[in-house]
C-alpha positions as YAML, in Angstrom:
chain: A
units: angstrom
residues:
- id: 1
  name: UNK
  ca: [-10.43, -5.17, 15.39]
- id: 2
  name: UNK
  ca: [-6.89, -4.13, 16.33]
- id: 3
  name: UNK
  ca: [-6.99, -1.18, 13.95]
- id: 4
  name: UNK
  ca: [-10.24, 0.03, 15.54]
- id: 5
  name: UNK
  ca: [-8.62, -0.14, 19.00]
- id: 6
  name: UNK
  ca: [-5.53, 1.68, 17.77]
- id: 7
  name: UNK
  ca: [-7.69, 4.40, 16.22]
- id: 8
  name: UNK
  ca: [-9.57, 4.85, 19.51]
- id: 9
  name: UNK
  ca: [-6.31, 5.10, 21.43]
- id: 10
  name: UNK
  ca: [-4.93, 7.63, 18.95]
- id: 11
  name: UNK
  ca: [-8.13, 9.70, 19.21]
- id: 12
  name: UNK
  ca: [-7.95, 9.68, 23.01]
- id: 13
  name: UNK
  ca: [-4.28, 10.68, 22.94]
- id: 14
  name: UNK
  ca: [-5.00, 13.51, 20.48]
- id: 15
  name: UNK
  ca: [-7.83, 14.76, 22.71]
- id: 16
  name: UNK
  ca: [-5.40, 14.79, 25.63]
- id: 17
  name: UNK
  ca: [-2.86, 16.77, 23.59]
- id: 18
  name: UNK
  ca: [-0.58, 13.75, 23.12]
- id: 19
  name: UNK
  ca: [0.65, 11.73, 20.15]
- id: 20
  name: UNK
  ca: [1.30, 8.01, 19.61]
- id: 21
  name: UNK
  ca: [4.98, 7.42, 18.84]
- id: 22
  name: UNK
  ca: [4.53, 4.55, 16.38]
- id: 23
  name: UNK
  ca: [8.29, 4.15, 15.94]
- id: 24
  name: UNK
  ca: [8.55, 3.36, 19.68]
- id: 25
  name: UNK
  ca: [5.54, 1.02, 19.77]
- id: 26
  name: UNK
  ca: [6.04, -2.70, 20.39]
- id: 27
  name: UNK
  ca: [3.54, -5.57, 20.19]
- id: 28
  name: UNK
  ca: [3.36, -8.74, 22.29]
- id: 29
  name: UNK
  ca: [0.69, -11.38, 21.72]
- id: 30
  name: UNK
  ca: [-0.67, -12.80, 24.98]
- id: 31
  name: UNK
  ca: [-2.29, -16.20, 24.58]
- id: 32
  name: UNK
  ca: [-2.92, -19.38, 26.54]
- id: 33
  name: UNK
  ca: [-1.93, -21.48, 23.53]
- id: 34
  name: UNK
  ca: [1.38, -23.28, 23.62]
- id: 35
  name: UNK
  ca: [1.90, -22.67, 19.90]
- id: 36
  name: UNK
  ca: [3.87, -19.49, 19.24]
- id: 37
  name: UNK
  ca: [1.84, -17.13, 17.06]
- id: 38
  name: UNK
  ca: [2.76, -13.80, 15.54]
- id: 39
  name: UNK
  ca: [0.83, -10.79, 14.34]
- id: 40
  name: UNK
  ca: [1.55, -7.65, 12.35]
- id: 41
  name: UNK
  ca: [-0.08, -4.44, 13.56]
- id: 42
  name: UNK
  ca: [-0.33, -1.41, 11.29]
- id: 43
  name: UNK
  ca: [-0.11, 2.09, 12.78]
- id: 44
  name: UNK
  ca: [-0.34, 4.69, 10.04]
- id: 45
  name: UNK
  ca: [2.22, 3.70, 7.41]
- id: 46
  name: UNK
  ca: [4.30, 1.64, 9.87]
- id: 47
  name: UNK
  ca: [3.86, -2.14, 10.27]
- id: 48
  name: UNK
  ca: [4.99, -3.58, 13.59]
- id: 49
  name: UNK
  ca: [5.64, -7.32, 14.00]
- id: 50
  name: UNK
  ca: [4.84, -8.92, 17.34]
- id: 51
  name: UNK
  ca: [7.61, -10.19, 19.59]
- id: 52
  name: UNK
  ca: [7.76, -12.95, 22.20]
- id: 53
  name: UNK
  ca: [8.75, -10.44, 24.90]
- id: 54
  name: UNK
  ca: [9.67, -6.80, 25.33]
- id: 55
  name: UNK
  ca: [12.27, -5.17, 27.53]
- id: 56
  name: UNK
  ca: [11.02, -2.43, 29.84]
- id: 57
  name: UNK
  ca: [13.52, 0.14, 31.07]
- id: 58
  name: UNK
  ca: [12.28, 2.03, 34.09]
- id: 59
  name: UNK
  ca: [13.70, 5.52, 34.53]
...
């Protein structure tokens, strides 16, 4: 299911003349469970492991 969503996003970006920068992509799992879970998302040949939080730097 995630790979289908990623493919749709990549297709939309390509249609808009943009490209997904997989090396800059981060993954956070959002869940109501108290147990910490992780996931690995594959974008092309790159596998990205989920994190508990990400840092956002606003320009």
